[in-house]
Amino acid sequence: MDTAVASIRQTSVEHILAATEPVFAKHGFEGATMAQLAAAAGLPKANLHYYFGTKEGLYRAVLEGILALWLDDAAEWIVPERHPAEGFAGYVRAKMTHSRERPDASRIFADELLRGAPHIMMYLGIELRNRVTELAAVIEGWTARGLMDAVHPVHLLFNIWAMTQTYADFDVQIRAVLGKVSIDDAEFAVATETVVALVLKGCGVRPSEGRLP
Amino acid sequence: MDTAVASIRQTSVEHILAATEPVFAKHGFEGATMAQLAAAAGLPKANLHYYFGTKEGLYRAVLEGILALWLDDAAEWIVPERHPAEGFAGYVRAKMTHSRERPDASRIFADELLRGAPHIMMYLGIELRNRVTELAAVIEGWTARGLMDAVHPVHLLFNIWAMTQTYADFDVQIRAVLGKVSIDDAEFAVATETVVALVLKGCGVRPSEGRLP
DNA sequence: GTCTATATAGCGATAGAC
DNA sequence: GTCTATCGCTATATAGAC
């Protein structure tokens, strides 16, 4: 089962998941067709049905890989041991890096939310909600220690997600308004530091002076 | 032509546009079917084809109504005559009100961007881009007059749009995380003032003291 | 496990009676 | 202007040879 040797099944499954992610990102679950998905994987449609049963089964498998990726950034940066200046800046930069390197993952998640989250309602209401409760406690702790202003921690998180993910989800609008065919590294760095500054100054985060109290 | 008497055509067109907006918001352009759209309007499919020709024709008509709505808020609030404390707060509150009252419009626009803006590329690159250039000049003027910090004006606008529209587009996530079936007025007011504070403090906007210099 | 060929259902769009 | 019936096509899914 869990040997280091990649079984044919495992290899095929991983190949199909990676190859079909851009198709779901481009067309959404409803818009993507099995013919497109199969063509992207370089396989006949029947093979996708063999491994995932239905189009929805394939989509759920793609989604689950994305959700696992999603929760990790916050757990690394929004922790009591850090000063909020470091924690928020690190978190925003990590999210922005994800928006740059895995925009398709962000778009699939955005599409799922836009449709009313028909496939991940339980994840939102239980797993994500629990994580947010933990993060909110850390942020309130920072405020209690006088390291930043009192800001509604949950709405702050919603806004950090919104700002960072807009650079993946609505990338086409950003490129059109900036008049650029693609967003280069320098422009993306400007965007990242604009968001970092908005969050740090917007929350009245005191400057980090070495160790925490 | 332009009389005050509503022609049958005009009445039907407006009815269909209003009735189908929620369907496009829920399923997107590709996901919505003519059968669903017709059912929402309480008409046979053939009637929709009679007035709009194709599904795409209907969708474009819905989109155009939304775009017209979209550009007005900024032109009212982000103007040189206002102090940025008043301008940004008013703009954010206006956008938040739109997210609360016309969430379907925001979602249709979000879906269009997520798909790569196949129907409104020209609007983004020309009309919206020109408007943004004007708004950026106003914001830079505020900075030059010492009323706020130097913030990249275009990225600031991207982030204001992201924060305000997330309350329409990703409303399902917000409700799930907050554990509420619907967002009540009090919660929405908290959200609004959280965004207002993030923008004003984040941009280092000086307090408004009566008249402008 | 792989792939061709096909079954069945639903799609956008239209013809033509009213 | 309205509506029923239906065309032609493409969708998801599967049967069955290899």
Short mmCIF file of C-alpha atoms (C1' of nucleotides) in Angstrom, two decimals:
data_model
loop_
_atom_site.label_atom_id
_atom_site.label_comp_id
_atom_site.label_asym_id
_atom_site.label_seq_id
_atom_site.Cartn_x
_atom_site.Cartn_y
_atom_site.Cartn_z
CA MET A 1 0.00 0.00 0.00
CA ASP A 2 2.19 2.72 1.33
CA THR A 3 5.51 1.66 -0.13
CA ALA A 4 7.97 4.07 -1.71
CA VAL A 5 7.43 2.39 -5.06
CA ALA A 6 4.93 4.38 -7.08
CA SER A 7 2.14 2.09 -8.21
CA ILE A 8 0.66 2.53 -11.64
CA ARG A 9 -2.53 3.72 -9.98
CA GLN A 10 -0.75 6.35 -7.87
CA THR A 11 1.27 7.64 -10.80
CA SER A 12 -1.79 7.89 -13.03
CA VAL A 13 -3.88 9.57 -10.36
CA GLU A 14 -1.23 12.18 -9.65
CA HIS A 15 -0.68 12.82 -13.35
CA ILE A 16 -4.40 13.31 -13.97
CA LEU A 17 -4.82 15.61 -10.96
CA ALA A 18 -1.95 17.85 -12.04
CA ALA A 19 -2.98 17.91 -15.69
CA THR A 20 -6.65 18.70 -15.08
CA GLU A 21 -6.18 21.46 -12.49
CA PRO A 22 -5.64 24.17 -15.16
CA VAL A 23 -8.78 23.05 -17.00
CA PHE A 24 -10.96 23.30 -13.88
CA ALA A 25 -9.34 26.68 -13.12
CA LYS A 26 -10.14 27.99 -16.58
CA HIS A 27 -13.70 26.71 -16.98
CA GLY A 28 -14.93 25.88 -13.49
CA PHE A 29 -16.50 22.57 -12.51
CA GLU A 30 -19.65 23.00 -14.57
CA GLY A 31 -17.86 24.52 -17.55
CA ALA A 32 -15.08 21.94 -17.84
CA THR A 33 -15.89 18.93 -20.02
CA MET A 34 -14.55 15.40 -19.71
CA ALA A 35 -13.22 15.70 -23.27
CA GLN A 36 -11.15 18.77 -22.30
CA LEU A 37 -9.97 17.17 -19.07
CA ALA A 38 -8.96 13.97 -20.85
CA ALA A 39 -7.18 15.88 -23.62
CA ALA A 40 -5.22 17.84 -21.00
CA ALA A 41 -4.12 14.56 -19.42
CA GLY A 42 -3.34 13.03 -22.82
CA LEU A 43 -5.68 10.11 -22.14
CA PRO A 44 -9.04 8.82 -23.37
CA LYS A 45 -12.05 9.92 -21.37
CA ALA A 46 -12.63 6.35 -20.22
CA ASN A 47 -9.36 6.38 -18.26
CA LEU A 48 -10.46 9.33 -16.16
CA HIS A 49 -13.71 7.53 -15.41
CA TYR A 50 -11.76 4.41 -14.53
CA TYR A 51 -9.74 6.22 -11.85
CA PHE A 52 -12.25 8.74 -10.51
CA GLY A 53 -15.66 7.33 -11.43
CA THR A 54 -17.35 10.58 -12.29
CA LYS A 55 -16.41 14.11 -13.24
CA GLU A 56 -17.43 15.17 -9.74
CA GLY A 57 -15.14 12.54 -8.21
CA LEU A 58 -12.21 13.95 -10.15
CA TYR A 59 -13.11 17.50 -9.18
CA ARG A 60 -13.37 16.63 -5.49
CA ALA A 61 -9.94 14.99 -5.61
CA VAL A 62 -8.46 18.16 -7.16
CA LEU A 63 -10.21 20.32 -4.55
CA GLU A 64 -8.96 18.26 -1.62
CA GLY A 65 -5.36 18.65 -2.72
CA ILE A 66 -5.87 22.41 -2.75
CA LEU A 67 -7.51 22.61 0.67
CA ALA A 68 -4.61 20.78 2.27
CA LEU A 69 -2.24 23.39 0.82
CA TRP A 70 -4.48 26.23 1.98
CA LEU A 71 -4.39 25.81 5.72
CA ASP A 72 -0.64 25.61 6.23
CA ASP A 73 0.54 29.20 5.74
CA ALA A 74 -1.43 30.59 8.65
CA ALA A 75 -0.28 27.91 11.07
CA GLU A 76 3.33 28.83 10.37
CA TRP A 77 3.06 32.60 10.75
CA ILE A 78 0.08 33.53 12.93
CA VAL A 79 1.44 32.09 16.19
CA PRO A 80 1.84 33.64 19.65
CA GLU A 81 5.63 33.21 19.63
CA ARG A 82 5.99 35.75 16.82
CA HIS A 83 5.66 39.50 16.96
CA PRO A 84 2.68 40.55 14.81
CA ALA A 85 4.98 42.67 12.63
CA GLU A 86 6.77 39.51 11.64
CA GLY A 87 3.70 37.27 11.72
CA PHE A 88 1.44 39.35 9.46
CA ALA A 89 4.23 40.27 7.05
CA GLY A 90 5.30 36.64 6.74
CA TYR A 91 1.73 35.46 6.30
CA VAL A 92 0.89 38.03 3.64
CA ARG A 93 4.09 37.30 1.74
CA ALA A 94 3.43 33.55 1.90
CA LYS A 95 -0.12 34.02 0.59
CA MET A 96 1.11 36.34 -2.16
CA THR A 97 3.72 33.78 -3.18
CA HIS A 98 0.98 31.16 -3.41
CA SER A 99 -1.08 33.51 -5.57
CA ARG A 100 1.88 33.88 -7.89
CA GLU A 101 2.97 30.26 -8.02
CA ARG A 102 -0.34 28.39 -7.73
CA PRO A 103 -2.92 30.77 -9.22
CA ASP A 104 -4.99 27.90 -10.59
CA ALA A 105 -5.45 26.46 -7.12
CA SER A 106 -6.73 29.81 -5.87
CA ARG A 107 -9.08 30.15 -8.86
CA ILE A 108 -10.62 26.72 -8.36
CA PHE A 109 -11.25 27.55 -4.71
CA ALA A 110 -12.70 30.94 -5.69
CA ASP A 111 -15.02 29.35 -8.22
CA GLU A 112 -16.20 26.84 -5.63
CA LEU A 113 -17.04 29.67 -3.21
CA LEU A 114 -18.71 31.72 -5.93
CA ARG A 115 -21.03 28.77 -6.69
CA GLY A 116 -22.03 28.60 -3.02
CA ALA A 117 -19.44 25.99 -1.98
CA PRO A 118 -21.60 22.96 -2.93
CA HIS A 119 -18.68 20.54 -2.50
CA ILE A 120 -16.84 21.98 0.52
CA MET A 121 -19.54 23.29 2.85
CA MET A 122 -18.49 20.93 5.60
CA TYR A 123 -14.86 21.95 5.26
CA LEU A 124 -15.77 25.64 5.58
CA GLY A 125 -18.07 25.24 8.55
CA ILE A 126 -15.91 22.82 10.54
CA GLU A 127 -12.25 22.56 9.61
CA LEU A 128 -11.71 26.11 8.38
CA ARG A 129 -13.90 27.55 11.10
CA ASN A 130 -11.87 25.81 13.82
CA ARG A 131 -8.62 27.07 12.33
CA VAL A 132 -9.95 30.60 12.17
CA THR A 133 -10.98 30.44 15.82
CA GLU A 134 -7.41 29.52 16.76
CA LEU A 135 -5.94 32.28 14.61
CA ALA A 136 -8.36 34.82 16.07
CA ALA A 137 -7.18 33.91 19.56
CA VAL A 138 -3.56 34.55 18.57
CA ILE A 139 -4.43 37.95 17.10
CA GLU A 140 -6.45 38.91 20.16
CA GLY A 141 -3.48 37.89 22.28
CA TRP A 142 -1.27 40.28 20.33
CA THR A 143 -3.76 43.07 20.95
CA ALA A 144 -3.99 42.23 24.66
CA ARG A 145 -0.22 42.46 24.93
CA GLY A 146 -0.31 45.93 23.36
CA LEU A 147 1.53 44.88 20.22
CA MET A 148 -1.21 46.11 17.87
CA ASP A 149 -4.57 47.88 17.83
CA ALA A 150 -7.82 46.10 18.57
CA VAL A 151 -9.04 44.89 15.17
CA HIS A 152 -11.81 42.38 14.59
CA PRO A 153 -9.59 39.33 14.03
CA VAL A 154 -11.93 37.30 11.82
CA HIS A 155 -12.79 40.15 9.49
CA LEU A 156 -9.10 41.01 9.35
CA LEU A 157 -8.43 37.48 8.09
CA PHE A 158 -11.21 37.74 5.50
CA ASN A 159 -9.59 40.92 4.23
CA ILE A 160 -6.09 39.49 4.12
CA TRP A 161 -7.41 36.54 2.09
CA ALA A 162 -9.28 38.91 -0.21
CA MET A 163 -6.28 41.13 -0.89
CA THR A 164 -3.78 38.36 -1.44
CA GLN A 165 -6.03 36.09 -3.50
CA THR A 166 -7.21 38.88 -5.79
CA TYR A 167 -3.74 38.73 -7.36
CA ALA A 168 -4.47 35.16 -8.46
CA ASP A 169 -8.22 35.17 -9.03
CA PHE A 170 -8.61 38.52 -10.79
CA ASP A 171 -5.16 38.60 -12.32
CA VAL A 172 -6.67 39.36 -15.73
CA GLN A 173 -8.17 42.61 -14.41
CA ILE A 174 -4.89 43.61 -12.81
CA ARG A 175 -2.95 42.99 -16.01
CA ALA A 176 -5.51 44.86 -18.11
CA VAL A 177 -5.58 47.90 -15.84
CA LEU A 178 -1.79 48.01 -15.52
CA GLY A 179 -1.50 47.55 -19.28
CA LYS A 180 0.88 44.63 -18.91
CA VAL A 181 0.76 41.29 -20.67
CA SER A 182 2.14 39.66 -17.55
CA ILE A 183 2.94 40.88 -14.06
CA ASP A 184 6.70 40.92 -13.66
CA ASP A 185 8.62 40.32 -10.44
CA ALA A 186 9.10 44.00 -9.71
CA GLU A 187 5.39 44.77 -10.06
CA PHE A 188 4.48 41.81 -7.91
CA ALA A 189 6.92 42.95 -5.23
CA VAL A 190 5.24 46.36 -5.22
CA ALA A 191 1.86 44.68 -4.84
CA THR A 192 3.12 42.49 -2.00
CA GLU A 193 4.63 45.35 -0.02
CA THR A 194 1.51 47.46 -0.58
CA VAL A 195 -0.57 44.74 1.07
CA VAL A 196 1.96 44.23 3.87
CA ALA A 197 1.96 47.96 4.62
CA LEU A 198 -1.84 48.17 4.54
CA VAL A 199 -2.12 45.35 7.06
CA LEU A 200 0.69 46.43 9.42
CA LYS A 201 -0.22 50.12 9.48
CA GLY A 202 -3.93 49.39 9.23
CA CYS A 203 -3.74 47.27 12.38
CA GLY A 204 -1.46 49.74 14.15
CA VAL A 205 1.19 47.05 14.63
CA ARG A 206 4.00 48.45 16.82
CA PRO A 207 7.50 48.10 15.41
CA SER A 208 9.16 44.83 16.34
CA GLU A 209 12.06 45.56 18.70
CA GLY A 210 13.87 42.29 19.04
CA ARG A 211 12.40 39.83 21.53
CA LEU A 212 8.83 39.65 22.63
CA PRO A 213 7.89 40.58 26.18
CA MET B 1 -38.64 55.20 -29.38
CA ASP B 2 -37.71 56.98 -26.21
CA THR B 3 -41.16 57.72 -24.91
CA ALA B 4 -42.17 57.31 -21.30
CA VAL B 5 -44.59 54.57 -22.29
CA ALA B 6 -43.02 51.19 -21.69
CA SER B 7 -43.17 49.15 -24.88
CA ILE B 8 -43.84 45.45 -24.65
CA ARG B 9 -40.30 44.87 -25.82
CA GLN B 10 -38.78 47.10 -23.14
CA THR B 11 -40.87 45.58 -20.38
CA SER B 12 -40.00 42.03 -21.44
CA VAL B 13 -36.31 42.80 -21.80
CA GLU B 14 -36.09 44.36 -18.34
CA HIS B 15 -38.05 41.51 -16.79
CA ILE B 16 -35.79 38.90 -18.36
CA LEU B 17 -32.60 40.73 -17.36
CA ALA B 18 -33.71 41.01 -13.74
CA ALA B 19 -34.99 37.45 -13.55
CA THR B 20 -31.92 35.81 -15.07
CA GLU B 21 -29.26 37.71 -13.10
CA PRO B 22 -29.50 35.35 -10.09
CA VAL B 23 -29.16 32.33 -12.39
CA PHE B 24 -25.99 33.64 -14.02
CA ALA B 25 -24.69 34.57 -10.54
CA LYS B 26 -25.31 31.07 -9.24
CA HIS B 27 -24.03 29.02 -12.17
CA GLY B 28 -21.85 31.34 -14.24
CA PHE B 29 -22.20 31.87 -17.98
CA GLU B 30 -21.12 28.37 -18.97
CA GLY B 31 -22.98 26.67 -16.15
CA ALA B 32 -26.32 28.40 -16.61
CA THR B 33 -28.68 26.67 -19.06
CA MET B 34 -31.32 28.27 -21.23
CA ALA B 35 -33.90 26.05 -19.54
CA GLN B 36 -32.95 27.44 -16.09
CA LEU B 37 -32.84 31.01 -17.37
CA ALA B 38 -36.24 30.66 -19.01
CA ALA B 39 -37.75 29.03 -15.95
CA ALA B 40 -36.47 31.90 -13.79
CA ALA B 41 -38.18 34.37 -16.11
CA GLY B 42 -41.35 32.26 -16.22
CA LEU B 43 -41.19 32.08 -20.02
CA PRO B 44 -40.48 29.49 -22.71
CA LYS B 45 -36.90 29.30 -23.93
CA ALA B 46 -37.96 30.58 -27.33
CA ASN B 47 -38.94 33.95 -25.86
CA LEU B 48 -35.44 34.55 -24.53
CA HIS B 49 -34.05 33.73 -27.96
CA TYR B 50 -36.58 36.05 -29.53
CA TYR B 51 -35.36 39.03 -27.46
CA PHE B 52 -31.65 38.31 -27.12
CA GLY B 53 -30.83 35.97 -30.01
CA THR B 54 -28.36 33.76 -28.17
CA LYS B 55 -27.45 32.84 -24.62
CA GLU B 56 -24.33 34.96 -25.02
CA GLY B 57 -26.41 37.93 -26.15
CA LEU B 58 -28.50 37.68 -22.99
CA TYR B 59 -25.39 37.35 -20.83
CA ARG B 60 -23.73 40.38 -22.40
CA ALA B 61 -26.86 42.44 -21.78
CA VAL B 62 -26.82 41.42 -18.11
CA LEU B 63 -23.10 42.22 -17.86
CA GLU B 64 -23.46 45.66 -19.41
CA GLY B 65 -26.05 46.66 -16.88
CA ILE B 66 -23.63 45.69 -14.13
CA LEU B 67 -20.63 47.54 -15.57
CA ALA B 68 -22.61 50.77 -15.76
CA LEU B 69 -23.37 50.43 -12.07
CA TRP B 70 -19.76 49.65 -11.26
CA LEU B 71 -17.95 52.81 -12.28
CA ASP B 72 -20.08 55.36 -10.48
CA ASP B 73 -19.07 54.98 -6.83
CA ALA B 74 -15.48 55.97 -7.36
CA ALA B 75 -16.33 59.06 -9.40
CA GLU B 76 -18.44 60.33 -6.52
CA TRP B 77 -15.97 59.82 -3.69
CA ILE B 78 -12.40 59.76 -5.02
CA VAL B 79 -12.24 63.41 -6.10
CA PRO B 80 -9.69 66.17 -5.31
CA GLU B 81 -12.29 68.35 -3.56
CA ARG B 82 -12.67 65.82 -0.76
CA HIS B 83 -10.28 65.08 2.08
CA PRO B 84 -9.03 61.48 1.72
CA ALA B 85 -10.47 60.60 5.14
CA GLU B 86 -13.91 61.38 3.77
CA GLY B 87 -13.20 60.11 0.24
CA PHE B 88 -11.89 56.67 1.14
CA ALA B 89 -14.44 56.10 3.91
CA GLY B 90 -17.30 57.09 1.63
CA TYR B 91 -16.01 54.96 -1.22
CA VAL B 92 -15.50 51.88 0.93
CA ARG B 93 -18.96 52.25 2.48
CA ALA B 94 -20.55 52.68 -0.95
CA LYS B 95 -18.81 49.57 -2.26
CA MET B 96 -19.81 47.60 0.84
CA THR B 97 -23.41 48.70 0.40
CA HIS B 98 -23.31 47.43 -3.18
CA SER B 99 -21.88 44.10 -1.97
CA ARG B 100 -24.80 43.80 0.42
CA GLU B 101 -27.58 44.96 -1.90
CA ARG B 102 -26.41 43.65 -5.29
CA PRO B 103 -24.29 40.60 -4.47
CA ASP B 104 -25.36 38.82 -7.65
CA ALA B 105 -23.98 41.64 -9.78
CA SER B 106 -20.64 41.36 -8.02
CA ARG B 107 -20.61 37.59 -8.44
CA ILE B 108 -21.30 37.73 -12.17
CA PHE B 109 -18.46 40.19 -12.58
CA ALA B 110 -16.18 38.00 -10.43
CA ASP B 111 -17.01 34.93 -12.51
CA GLU B 112 -16.29 36.82 -15.70
CA LEU B 113 -12.83 37.82 -14.37
CA LEU B 114 -12.14 34.31 -13.09
CA ARG B 115 -12.77 32.93 -16.60
CA GLY B 116 -10.24 35.39 -18.02
CA ALA B 117 -12.74 38.14 -18.92
CA PRO B 118 -13.63 36.74 -22.38
CA HIS B 119 -16.55 39.14 -22.79
CA ILE B 120 -15.23 42.35 -21.21
CA MET B 121 -11.55 42.48 -22.10
CA MET B 122 -12.01 45.74 -23.98
CA TYR B 123 -13.87 47.29 -21.08
CA LEU B 124 -11.06 46.38 -18.68
CA GLY B 125 -8.23 47.58 -20.89
CA ILE B 126 -9.82 50.82 -22.04
CA GLU B 127 -12.75 52.15 -20.04
CA LEU B 128 -11.77 50.82 -16.61
CA ARG B 129 -8.10 51.55 -17.22
CA ASN B 130 -8.84 55.20 -18.04
CA ARG B 131 -10.96 55.58 -14.94
CA VAL B 132 -8.24 54.07 -12.78
CA THR B 133 -5.69 56.48 -14.21
CA GLU B 134 -7.89 59.40 -13.18
CA LEU B 135 -8.44 57.98 -9.70
CA ALA B 136 -4.72 57.35 -9.27
CA ALA B 137 -4.02 61.01 -10.05
CA VAL B 138 -6.45 62.10 -7.34
CA ILE B 139 -4.82 59.82 -4.78
CA GLU B 140 -1.33 61.01 -5.74
CA GLY B 141 -2.58 64.56 -5.34
CA TRP B 142 -3.69 63.78 -1.80
CA THR B 143 -0.25 62.38 -1.03
CA ALA B 144 1.47 65.40 -2.58
CA ARG B 145 -0.58 67.70 -0.37
CA GLY B 146 0.56 65.77 2.69
CA LEU B 147 -2.91 64.43 3.49
CA MET B 148 -1.81 60.77 3.45
CA ASP B 149 1.23 58.54 3.03
CA ALA B 150 2.65 57.64 -0.35
CA VAL B 151 0.84 54.44 -1.32
CA HIS B 152 0.84 52.89 -4.77
CA PRO B 153 -2.57 54.20 -5.89
CA VAL B 154 -3.48 51.49 -8.38
CA HIS B 155 -2.62 48.60 -6.09
CA LEU B 156 -4.50 50.39 -3.33
CA LEU B 157 -7.60 50.39 -5.56
CA PHE B 158 -7.14 46.68 -6.36
CA ASN B 159 -7.06 45.98 -2.64
CA ILE B 160 -10.11 48.11 -1.84
CA TRP B 161 -12.05 46.26 -4.54
CA ALA B 162 -10.84 42.92 -3.20
CA MET B 163 -11.82 43.65 0.40
CA THR B 164 -15.23 45.09 -0.36
CA GLN B 165 -16.24 42.58 -3.02
CA THR B 166 -15.20 39.57 -0.97
CA TYR B 167 -18.30 40.26 1.15
CA ALA B 168 -20.46 39.60 -1.92
CA ASP B 169 -18.43 37.04 -3.88
CA PHE B 170 -17.30 34.80 -1.03
CA ASP B 171 -20.23 35.47 1.25
CA VAL B 172 -20.75 31.73 1.73
CA GLN B 173 -17.29 31.38 3.27
CA ILE B 174 -17.88 34.33 5.57
CA ARG B 175 -21.20 32.94 6.78
CA ALA B 176 -19.72 29.48 7.31
CA VAL B 177 -16.72 30.74 9.27
CA LEU B 178 -18.83 33.09 11.38
CA GLY B 179 -21.34 30.30 11.92
CA LYS B 180 -24.25 32.43 10.79
CA VAL B 181 -27.01 31.56 8.37
CA SER B 182 -27.05 35.14 7.18
CA ILE B 183 -24.95 38.19 7.92
CA ASP B 184 -27.04 40.62 9.94
CA ASP B 185 -26.79 44.40 9.85
CA ALA B 186 -24.62 44.60 12.97
CA GLU B 187 -22.09 42.10 11.62
CA PHE B 188 -21.99 43.86 8.28
CA ALA B 189 -21.38 47.18 10.00
CA VAL B 190 -18.42 45.66 11.84
CA ALA B 191 -17.07 44.37 8.54
CA THR B 192 -17.50 47.75 6.90
CA GLU B 193 -15.75 49.68 9.63
CA THR B 194 -12.95 47.11 9.75
CA VAL B 195 -12.26 47.76 6.07
CA VAL B 196 -12.58 51.53 6.49
CA ALA B 197 -10.07 51.48 9.36
CA LEU B 198 -7.64 49.24 7.46
CA VAL B 199 -7.66 51.64 4.51
CA LEU B 200 -7.49 54.91 6.46
CA LYS B 201 -4.83 53.81 8.93
CA GLY B 202 -3.09 51.67 6.33
CA CYS B 203 -2.64 54.70 4.09
CA GLY B 204 -1.70 56.96 6.99
CA VAL B 205 -4.56 59.32 6.20
CA ARG B 206 -4.31 62.41 8.45
CA PRO B 207 -7.45 63.28 10.36
CA SER B 208 -9.79 65.56 8.46
CA GLU B 209 -9.87 68.96 10.18
CA GLY B 210 -12.63 70.84 8.49
CA ARG B 211 -11.74 72.52 5.21
CA LEU B 212 -9.04 71.42 2.82
CA PRO B 213 -5.95 73.60 2.35
"C1'" DG C 1 -5.14 -1.12 -17.05
"C1'" DT C 2 -6.17 0.82 -21.63
"C1'" DC C 3 -8.96 2.36 -25.28
"C1'" DT C 4 -12.72 2.45 -29.10
"C1'" DA C 5 -17.30 2.65 -29.87
"C1'" DT C 6 -21.62 3.82 -28.34
"C1'" DA C 7 -25.75 4.51 -25.27
"C1'" DT C 8 -28.60 8.01 -23.20
"C1'" DA C 9 -29.67 12.52 -21.72
"C1'" DG C 10 -29.56 17.32 -22.02
"C1'" DC C 11 -27.82 21.29 -24.51
"C1'" DG C 12 -28.65 25.75 -27.49
"C1'" DA C 13 -31.30 27.06 -31.04
"C1'" DT C 14 -35.25 27.22 -34.47
"C1'" DA C 15 -39.55 26.29 -37.30
"C1'" DG C 16 -43.96 27.25 -37.64
"C1'" DA C 17 -48.84 27.34 -35.65
"C1'" DC C 18 -51.32 30.63 -33.13
"C1'" DG D 1 -45.24 38.55 -29.57
"C1'" DT D 2 -45.94 33.87 -27.76
"C1'" DC D 3 -45.34 29.08 -27.33
"C1'" DT D 4 -44.95 23.88 -28.57
"C1'" DA D 5 -42.43 20.61 -30.78
"C1'" DT D 6 -38.29 19.27 -32.41
"C1'" DC D 7 -33.69 19.48 -34.77
"C1'" DG D 8 -28.75 18.68 -34.54
"C1'" DC D 9 -25.16 18.46 -31.46
"C1'" DT D 10 -22.37 17.48 -27.52
"C1'" DA D 11 -22.34 16.09 -22.80
"C1'" DT D 12 -21.34 12.31 -19.23
"C1'" DA D 13 -20.89 7.76 -18.71
"C1'" DT D 14 -20.27 2.82 -19.92
"C1'" DA D 15 -19.75 -1.78 -22.45
"C1'" DG D 16 -16.71 -4.74 -23.98
"C1'" DA D 17 -12.49 -5.93 -27.02
"C1'" DC D 18 -7.71 -5.97 -26.18
#
